PDB file of C-alpha atoms in Angstrom:
ATOM      1  CA  GLY A1393     -11.818   5.655  -5.676  1.00  0.00           C
ATOM      2  CA  GLN A1394     -10.108   2.993  -7.698  1.00  0.00           C
ATOM      3  CA  GLN A1395      -6.694   1.913  -6.593  1.00  0.00           C
ATOM      4  CA  LEU A1396      -4.058  -0.362  -8.023  1.00  0.00           C
ATOM      5  CA  ASN A1397      -1.576  -1.885  -5.630  1.00  0.00           C
ATOM      6  CA  GLN A1398       1.583  -3.419  -6.997  1.00  0.00           C
ATOM      7  CA  SER A1399       3.938  -5.665  -5.120  1.00  0.00           C
ATOM      8  CA  PRO A1400       6.698  -5.839  -4.480  1.00  0.00           C
ATOM      9  CA  GLN A1401       7.610  -2.169  -4.713  1.00  0.00           C
ATOM     10  CA  SER A1402      11.176  -3.084  -5.595  1.00  0.00           C
ATOM     11  CA  MET A1403      13.315  -6.150  -5.924  1.00  0.00           C
ATOM     12  CA  PHE A1404      16.921  -7.088  -6.444  1.00  0.00           C
ATOM     13  CA  ILE A1405      17.528 -10.387  -8.135  1.00  0.00           C
ATOM     14  CA  GLN A1406      20.429 -12.335  -9.542  1.00  0.00           C
ATOM     15  CA  GLU A1407      20.785 -12.713 -13.278  1.00  0.00           C
ATOM     16  CA  GLY A1408      19.125 -15.919 -14.388  1.00  0.00           C
ATOM     17  CA  GLU A1409      16.474 -15.938 -11.674  1.00  0.00           C
ATOM     18  CA  ASP A1410      12.757 -15.887 -12.353  1.00  0.00           C
ATOM     19  CA  VAL A1411      10.755 -12.855 -11.255  1.00  0.00           C
ATOM     20  CA  SER A1412       7.136 -12.601 -10.146  1.00  0.00           C
ATOM     21  CA  MET A1413       5.134  -9.479  -9.447  1.00  0.00           C
ATOM     22  CA  ASN A1414       1.455  -8.779  -9.090  1.00  0.00           C
ATOM     23  CA  CYS A1415      -1.131  -6.080  -9.194  1.00  0.00           C
ATOM     24  CA  THR A1416      -4.427  -5.962  -7.305  1.00  0.00           C
ATOM     25  CA  SER A1417      -7.381  -3.694  -7.819  1.00  0.00           C
ATOM     26  CA  SER A1418     -10.120  -2.464  -5.541  1.00  0.00           C
ATOM     27  CA  SER A1419     -12.602  -3.006  -8.366  1.00  0.00           C
ATOM     28  CA  ILE A1420     -13.189  -5.406 -11.245  1.00  0.00           C
ATOM     29  CA  PHE A1421     -11.308  -4.767 -14.476  1.00  0.00           C
ATOM     30  CA  ASN A1422     -12.100  -5.984 -17.963  1.00  0.00           C
ATOM     31  CA  THR A1423      -8.581  -5.259 -19.208  1.00  0.00           C
ATOM     32  CA  TRP A1424      -5.113  -5.413 -17.735  1.00  0.00           C
ATOM     33  CA  LEU A1425      -2.041  -3.843 -19.294  1.00  0.00           C
ATOM     34  CA  TRP A1426       1.593  -4.269 -18.318  1.00  0.00           C
ATOM     35  CA  TYR A1427       4.209  -1.648 -19.192  1.00  0.00           C
ATOM     36  CA  LYS A1428       7.960  -1.403 -18.663  1.00  0.00           C
ATOM     37  CA  GLN A1429       9.792   1.868 -18.202  1.00  0.00           C
ATOM     38  CA  GLU A1430      13.550   1.938 -18.568  1.00  0.00           C
ATOM     39  CA  PRO A1431      15.607   4.726 -16.993  1.00  0.00           C
ATOM     40  CA  GLY A1432      15.139   7.981 -18.871  1.00  0.00           C
ATOM     41  CA  GLU A1433      12.484   6.571 -21.195  1.00  0.00           C
ATOM     42  CA  GLY A1434       8.711   6.486 -21.416  1.00  0.00           C
ATOM     43  CA  PRO A1435       6.670   3.373 -20.556  1.00  0.00           C
ATOM     44  CA  VAL A1436       6.474   0.742 -23.279  1.00  0.00           C
ATOM     45  CA  LEU A1437       3.583  -1.705 -23.554  1.00  0.00           C
ATOM     46  CA  LEU A1438       4.602  -5.306 -22.839  1.00  0.00           C
ATOM     47  CA  ILE A1439       1.383  -7.287 -22.682  1.00  0.00           C
ATOM     48  CA  ALA A1440      -2.364  -6.599 -22.897  1.00  0.00           C
ATOM     49  CA  LEU A1441      -4.908  -8.964 -21.314  1.00  0.00           C
ATOM     50  CA  TYR A1442      -8.604  -8.848 -22.198  1.00  0.00           C
ATOM     51  CA  LYS A1443     -10.202 -11.934 -20.676  1.00  0.00           C
ATOM     52  CA  ALA A1444     -10.365 -13.338 -17.155  1.00  0.00           C
ATOM     53  CA  GLY A1445      -8.049 -16.331 -16.843  1.00  0.00           C
ATOM     54  CA  GLU A1446      -6.102 -15.344 -19.951  1.00  0.00           C
ATOM     55  CA  LEU A1447      -2.411 -16.224 -19.979  1.00  0.00           C
ATOM     56  CA  THR A1448      -0.275 -14.370 -22.525  1.00  0.00           C
ATOM     57  CA  SER A1449       3.433 -14.540 -23.242  1.00  0.00           C
ATOM     58  CA  ASN A1450       5.858 -12.131 -24.858  1.00  0.00           C
ATOM     59  CA  GLY A1451       9.260 -13.781 -25.045  1.00  0.00           C
ATOM     60  CA  ARG A1452      10.421 -14.436 -21.495  1.00  0.00           C
ATOM     61  CA  LEU A1453       7.484 -12.504 -20.073  1.00  0.00           C
ATOM     62  CA  THR A1454       4.190 -14.120 -19.134  1.00  0.00           C
ATOM     63  CA  ALA A1455       1.193 -12.276 -17.754  1.00  0.00           C
ATOM     64  CA  GLN A1456      -2.066 -13.605 -16.398  1.00  0.00           C
ATOM     65  CA  PHE A1457      -5.482 -12.019 -15.956  1.00  0.00           C
ATOM     66  CA  GLY A1458      -6.739 -13.224 -12.562  1.00  0.00           C
ATOM     67  CA  ILE A1459     -10.028 -15.107 -12.549  1.00  0.00           C
ATOM     68  CA  THR A1460     -11.466 -12.766  -9.929  1.00  0.00           C
ATOM     69  CA  ARG A1461     -10.790  -9.909 -12.410  1.00  0.00           C
ATOM     70  CA  LYS A1462      -9.271  -7.953  -9.545  1.00  0.00           C
ATOM     71  CA  ASP A1463      -5.690  -9.008 -10.033  1.00  0.00           C
ATOM     72  CA  SER A1464      -3.005  -9.697 -12.581  1.00  0.00           C
ATOM     73  CA  PHE A1465       0.439 -11.261 -12.478  1.00  0.00           C
ATOM     74  CA  LEU A1466       3.619 -10.761 -14.454  1.00  0.00           C
ATOM     75  CA  ASN A1467       6.424 -13.291 -14.536  1.00  0.00           C
ATOM     76  CA  ILE A1468       9.858 -12.898 -16.098  1.00  0.00           C
ATOM     77  CA  SER A1469      11.863 -16.044 -16.637  1.00  0.00           C
ATOM     78  CA  ALA A1470      15.665 -16.237 -16.595  1.00  0.00           C
ATOM     79  CA  SER A1471      16.192 -12.538 -15.956  1.00  0.00           C
ATOM     80  CA  ILE A1472      18.961 -10.642 -17.730  1.00  0.00           C
ATOM     81  CA  PRO A1473      20.512  -7.228 -16.978  1.00  0.00           C
ATOM     82  CA  SER A1474      18.373  -5.447 -19.587  1.00  0.00           C
ATOM     83  CA  ASP A1475      15.245  -6.404 -17.622  1.00  0.00           C
ATOM     84  CA  VAL A1476      16.111  -3.531 -15.279  1.00  0.00           C
ATOM     85  CA  GLY A1477      13.349  -0.965 -15.077  1.00  0.00           C
ATOM     86  CA  ILE A1478      10.011  -0.166 -13.545  1.00  0.00           C
ATOM     87  CA  TYR A1479       7.068  -2.398 -14.382  1.00  0.00           C
ATOM     88  CA  PHE A1480       3.615  -0.855 -14.260  1.00  0.00           C
ATOM     89  CA  CYS A1481       0.209  -2.427 -14.396  1.00  0.00           C
ATOM     90  CA  ALA A1482      -2.749  -0.445 -15.684  1.00  0.00           C
ATOM     91  CA  GLY A1483      -6.449  -0.872 -16.114  1.00  0.00           C
ATOM     92  CA  PRO A1484      -9.432   1.142 -17.345  1.00  0.00           C
ATOM     93  CA  ARG A1485     -10.791   3.763 -15.007  1.00  0.00           C
ATOM     94  CA  GLY A1486     -14.322   3.570 -13.696  1.00  0.00           C
ATOM     95  CA  ASN A1487     -16.898   4.595 -16.230  1.00  0.00           C
ATOM     96  CA  SER A1488     -14.418   6.189 -18.590  1.00  0.00           C
ATOM     97  CA  GLY A1489     -15.340   3.916 -21.422  1.00  0.00           C
ATOM     98  CA  THR A1490     -12.383   2.602 -23.260  1.00  0.00           C
ATOM     99  CA  TYR A1491      -9.666   5.157 -23.109  1.00  0.00           C
ATOM    100  CA  LYS A1492      -8.671   6.333 -19.625  1.00  0.00           C
ATOM    101  CA  TYR A1493      -6.451   4.310 -17.337  1.00  0.00           C
ATOM    102  CA  ILE A1494      -5.367   4.040 -13.773  1.00  0.00           C
ATOM    103  CA  PHE A1495      -1.746   3.025 -13.232  1.00  0.00           C
ATOM    104  CA  GLY A1496      -0.106   1.156 -10.404  1.00  0.00           C
ATOM    105  CA  THR A1497       2.849   2.737  -8.611  1.00  0.00           C
ATOM    106  CA  GLY A1498       5.230   0.262 -10.199  1.00  0.00           C
ATOM    107  CA  THR A1499       7.662  -2.504  -9.288  1.00  0.00           C
ATOM    108  CA  ARG A1500      11.279  -1.434  -9.620  1.00  0.00           C
ATOM    109  CA  LEU A1501      13.459  -4.317 -10.770  1.00  0.00           C
ATOM    110  CA  LYS A1502      17.223  -4.406 -10.438  1.00  0.00           C
ATOM    111  CA  VAL A1503      19.203  -7.324 -11.792  1.00  0.00           C
ATOM    112  CA  LEU A1504      22.596  -8.183 -10.360  1.00  0.00           C
ATOM    113  CA  ALA A1505      24.940  -9.735 -12.893  1.00  0.00           C
TER     114      ALA A1505
ATOM    115  CA  ASP B 330       5.024   1.398 -34.815  1.00  0.00           C
ATOM    116  CA  VAL B 331       3.317   4.253 -33.027  1.00  0.00           C
ATOM    117  CA  LYS B 332       5.574   7.216 -32.527  1.00  0.00           C
ATOM    118  CA  VAL B 333       4.876   9.755 -29.820  1.00  0.00           C
ATOM    119  CA  THR B 334       7.429  12.548 -29.818  1.00  0.00           C
ATOM    120  CA  GLN B 335       7.918  15.031 -27.029  1.00  0.00           C
ATOM    121  CA  SER B 336       9.752  18.172 -28.051  1.00  0.00           C
ATOM    122  CA  SER B 337      12.269  18.276 -25.205  1.00  0.00           C
ATOM    123  CA  ARG B 338      13.882  15.581 -23.084  1.00  0.00           C
ATOM    124  CA  TYR B 339      15.143  18.064 -20.503  1.00  0.00           C
ATOM    125  CA  LEU B 340      13.947  21.565 -19.730  1.00  0.00           C
ATOM    126  CA  VAL B 341      14.952  24.085 -17.078  1.00  0.00           C
ATOM    127  CA  LYS B 342      12.735  27.099 -16.422  1.00  0.00           C
ATOM    128  CA  ARG B 343      12.338  29.747 -13.778  1.00  0.00           C
ATOM    129  CA  THR B 344       9.495  30.298 -11.336  1.00  0.00           C
ATOM    130  CA  GLY B 345       6.726  32.390 -12.863  1.00  0.00           C
ATOM    131  CA  GLU B 346       7.587  31.590 -16.472  1.00  0.00           C
ATOM    132  CA  LYS B 347       4.980  30.326 -18.896  1.00  0.00           C
ATOM    133  CA  VAL B 348       6.120  26.904 -20.072  1.00  0.00           C
ATOM    134  CA  PHE B 349       5.005  24.968 -23.134  1.00  0.00           C
ATOM    135  CA  LEU B 350       5.493  21.212 -23.494  1.00  0.00           C
ATOM    136  CA  GLU B 351       4.750  19.853 -26.941  1.00  0.00           C
ATOM    137  CA  CYS B 352       3.721  16.371 -28.002  1.00  0.00           C
ATOM    138  CA  VAL B 353       3.165  14.996 -31.499  1.00  0.00           C
ATOM    139  CA  GLN B 354       1.885  11.549 -32.511  1.00  0.00           C
ATOM    140  CA  ASP B 355       2.023  10.071 -35.991  1.00  0.00           C
ATOM    141  CA  MET B 356      -0.708   7.422 -35.828  1.00  0.00           C
ATOM    142  CA  ASP B 357      -3.823   9.556 -36.269  1.00  0.00           C
ATOM    143  CA  HIS B 358      -4.944   8.751 -32.726  1.00  0.00           C
ATOM    144  CA  GLU B 359      -8.007  10.537 -31.424  1.00  0.00           C
ATOM    145  CA  ASN B 360      -7.037  10.384 -27.754  1.00  0.00           C
ATOM    146  CA  MET B 361      -4.074  12.159 -26.228  1.00  0.00           C
ATOM    147  CA  PHE B 362      -2.997  12.461 -22.605  1.00  0.00           C
ATOM    148  CA  TRP B 363      -0.614  14.344 -20.353  1.00  0.00           C
ATOM    149  CA  TYR B 364       0.690  12.754 -17.156  1.00  0.00           C
ATOM    150  CA  ARG B 365       3.206  13.717 -14.579  1.00  0.00           C
ATOM    151  CA  GLN B 366       5.335  11.101 -12.904  1.00  0.00           C
ATOM    152  CA  ASP B 367       6.765  11.552  -9.430  1.00  0.00           C
ATOM    153  CA  PRO B 368       8.578   9.032  -7.225  1.00  0.00           C
ATOM    154  CA  GLY B 369       6.156   7.055  -5.098  1.00  0.00           C
ATOM    155  CA  LEU B 370       3.109   8.598  -6.772  1.00  0.00           C
ATOM    156  CA  GLY B 371       3.142   6.807 -10.105  1.00  0.00           C
ATOM    157  CA  LEU B 372       1.522   8.365 -13.163  1.00  0.00           C
ATOM    158  CA  ARG B 373      -1.098  11.011 -12.504  1.00  0.00           C
ATOM    159  CA  LEU B 374      -3.352  12.291 -15.244  1.00  0.00           C
ATOM    160  CA  ILE B 375      -3.263  16.042 -15.775  1.00  0.00           C
ATOM    161  CA  TYR B 376      -5.469  16.505 -18.861  1.00  0.00           C
ATOM    162  CA  PHE B 377      -6.642  14.481 -21.786  1.00  0.00           C
ATOM    163  CA  SER B 378      -8.211  15.186 -25.152  1.00  0.00           C
ATOM    164  CA  TYR B 379     -10.497  12.895 -27.144  1.00  0.00           C
ATOM    165  CA  ASP B 380     -10.719  15.058 -30.253  1.00  0.00           C
ATOM    166  CA  VAL B 381      -9.419  18.280 -31.744  1.00  0.00           C
ATOM    167  CA  LYS B 382     -10.316  21.252 -29.527  1.00  0.00           C
ATOM    168  CA  MET B 383     -11.873  18.864 -26.977  1.00  0.00           C
ATOM    169  CA  LYS B 384     -10.303  18.458 -23.557  1.00  0.00           C
ATOM    170  CA  GLU B 385     -11.151  17.221 -20.107  1.00  0.00           C
ATOM    171  CA  LYS B 386      -9.475  17.680 -16.761  1.00  0.00           C
ATOM    172  CA  GLY B 387      -7.703  14.758 -15.223  1.00  0.00           C
ATOM    173  CA  ASP B 388      -6.839  14.273 -11.569  1.00  0.00           C
ATOM    174  CA  ILE B 389      -4.425  17.176 -11.088  1.00  0.00           C
ATOM    175  CA  PRO B 390      -5.236  19.961 -13.575  1.00  0.00           C
ATOM    176  CA  GLU B 391      -4.505  22.883 -11.254  1.00  0.00           C
ATOM    177  CA  GLY B 392      -1.792  25.129 -12.630  1.00  0.00           C
ATOM    178  CA  TYR B 393      -1.971  23.568 -16.084  1.00  0.00           C
ATOM    179  CA  SER B 394      -3.863  24.095 -19.309  1.00  0.00           C
ATOM    180  CA  VAL B 395      -3.777  22.312 -22.659  1.00  0.00           C
ATOM    181  CA  SER B 396      -4.270  23.026 -26.313  1.00  0.00           C
ATOM    182  CA  ARG B 397      -5.234  20.712 -29.157  1.00  0.00           C
ATOM    183  CA  GLU B 398      -5.591  22.641 -32.397  1.00  0.00           C
ATOM    184  CA  LYS B 399      -4.564  19.738 -34.623  1.00  0.00           C
ATOM    185  CA  LYS B 400      -5.232  16.055 -34.206  1.00  0.00           C
ATOM    186  CA  GLU B 401      -1.569  15.078 -34.037  1.00  0.00           C
ATOM    187  CA  ARG B 402      -0.435  17.716 -31.538  1.00  0.00           C
ATOM    188  CA  PHE B 403      -1.270  18.142 -27.859  1.00  0.00           C
ATOM    189  CA  SER B 404       0.392  20.890 -25.845  1.00  0.00           C
ATOM    190  CA  LEU B 405       0.655  21.210 -22.082  1.00  0.00           C
ATOM    191  CA  ILE B 406       0.974  24.729 -20.704  1.00  0.00           C
ATOM    192  CA  LEU B 407       2.187  25.725 -17.268  1.00  0.00           C
ATOM    193  CA  GLU B 408       0.635  29.140 -16.907  1.00  0.00           C
ATOM    194  CA  SER B 409       3.035  30.355 -14.207  1.00  0.00           C
ATOM    195  CA  ALA B 410       5.588  27.714 -13.349  1.00  0.00           C
ATOM    196  CA  SER B 411       6.218  26.875  -9.711  1.00  0.00           C
ATOM    197  CA  THR B 412       8.856  24.700  -8.072  1.00  0.00           C
ATOM    198  CA  ASN B 413       6.267  22.038  -7.176  1.00  0.00           C
ATOM    199  CA  GLN B 414       5.781  21.461 -10.890  1.00  0.00           C
ATOM    200  CA  THR B 415       9.281  20.052 -11.199  1.00  0.00           C
ATOM    201  CA  SER B 416       8.616  16.552 -12.485  1.00  0.00           C
ATOM    202  CA  MET B 417       8.779  14.110 -15.365  1.00  0.00           C
ATOM    203  CA  TYR B 418       5.988  14.813 -17.862  1.00  0.00           C
ATOM    204  CA  LEU B 419       4.739  12.048 -20.123  1.00  0.00           C
ATOM    205  CA  CYS B 420       2.532  12.362 -23.176  1.00  0.00           C
ATOM    206  CA  ALA B 421       0.520   9.404 -24.504  1.00  0.00           C
ATOM    207  CA  SER B 422      -1.941   8.664 -27.279  1.00  0.00           C
ATOM    208  CA  SER B 423      -4.474   5.950 -28.089  1.00  0.00           C
ATOM    209  CA  THR B 424      -7.318   5.100 -30.429  1.00  0.00           C
ATOM    210  CA  PRO B 425     -10.929   4.854 -29.234  1.00  0.00           C
ATOM    211  CA  GLY B 426     -11.679   1.347 -28.050  1.00  0.00           C
ATOM    212  CA  ARG B 427     -14.922   0.679 -29.870  1.00  0.00           C
ATOM    213  CA  GLY B 428     -15.736  -1.864 -27.203  1.00  0.00           C
ATOM    214  CA  LEU B 429     -12.148  -2.891 -26.493  1.00  0.00           C
ATOM    215  CA  VAL B 430      -9.759  -0.959 -24.272  1.00  0.00           C
ATOM    216  CA  GLN B 431      -6.855   0.260 -26.379  1.00  0.00           C
ATOM    217  CA  PRO B 432      -3.381   0.620 -24.870  1.00  0.00           C
ATOM    218  CA  GLN B 433      -1.812   4.020 -24.562  1.00  0.00           C
ATOM    219  CA  HIS B 434       1.507   4.669 -26.278  1.00  0.00           C
ATOM    220  CA  PHE B 435       3.936   6.947 -24.513  1.00  0.00           C
ATOM    221  CA  GLY B 436       6.599   9.414 -25.502  1.00  0.00           C
ATOM    222  CA  ASP B 437      10.017   9.397 -23.840  1.00  0.00           C
ATOM    223  CA  GLY B 438       9.094  12.105 -21.406  1.00  0.00           C
ATOM    224  CA  THR B 439      10.246  15.629 -20.593  1.00  0.00           C
ATOM    225  CA  ARG B 440      12.127  16.094 -17.364  1.00  0.00           C
ATOM    226  CA  LEU B 441      11.202  19.613 -16.285  1.00  0.00           C
ATOM    227  CA  SER B 442      13.012  21.498 -13.564  1.00  0.00           C
ATOM    228  CA  ILE B 443      11.621  24.754 -12.206  1.00  0.00           C
ATOM    229  CA  LEU B 444      14.189  26.865 -10.380  1.00  0.00           C
TER     230      LEU B 444
END
């Protein structure tokens, strides 16, 4: 079945550093989504990508849709303490049409002030 | 903004009880979902609904049922709660894609403990 592998699983970084994480799929996706989940909250959508090669920014966050359509990358520039959380990638499942997703297991980010 | 509201943030129940988790969305979304989230396992789909009174099983439906009598409300039911159902439960909603995958919008979750 489809799988999404995220790396790294967790990371500790110093405030002000840039962060990179990625997500790889066992199959081709036509959409990539990136979510952030803060402690005690539900996931919140950060960025949606719909086209291979697409690069989209949301403030200090930049995400890219890999040209192979099997991977995606999320970068955070100049990290701050409120960037703490779990970052999930997601993509559409198999032949589910346009509404069911598979989620990665997440990258847990901790920022040291 | 889309608002998905889960009725309880924290819930403690006993083994064997029938448990109801409620979810309401205010954006007239057709699709609604229930997930459970466990450390190291990510989000796993329990059930979803693509219309009123319509439902489909997800990946882990055993021990659960759902109800969707109104478009805005999707309920998850634990028929006879067991300790292995202790978890964080997340509700989400989305519109049909009509050719474009639409993101799901999540509630804040219900942390359920079964004693």
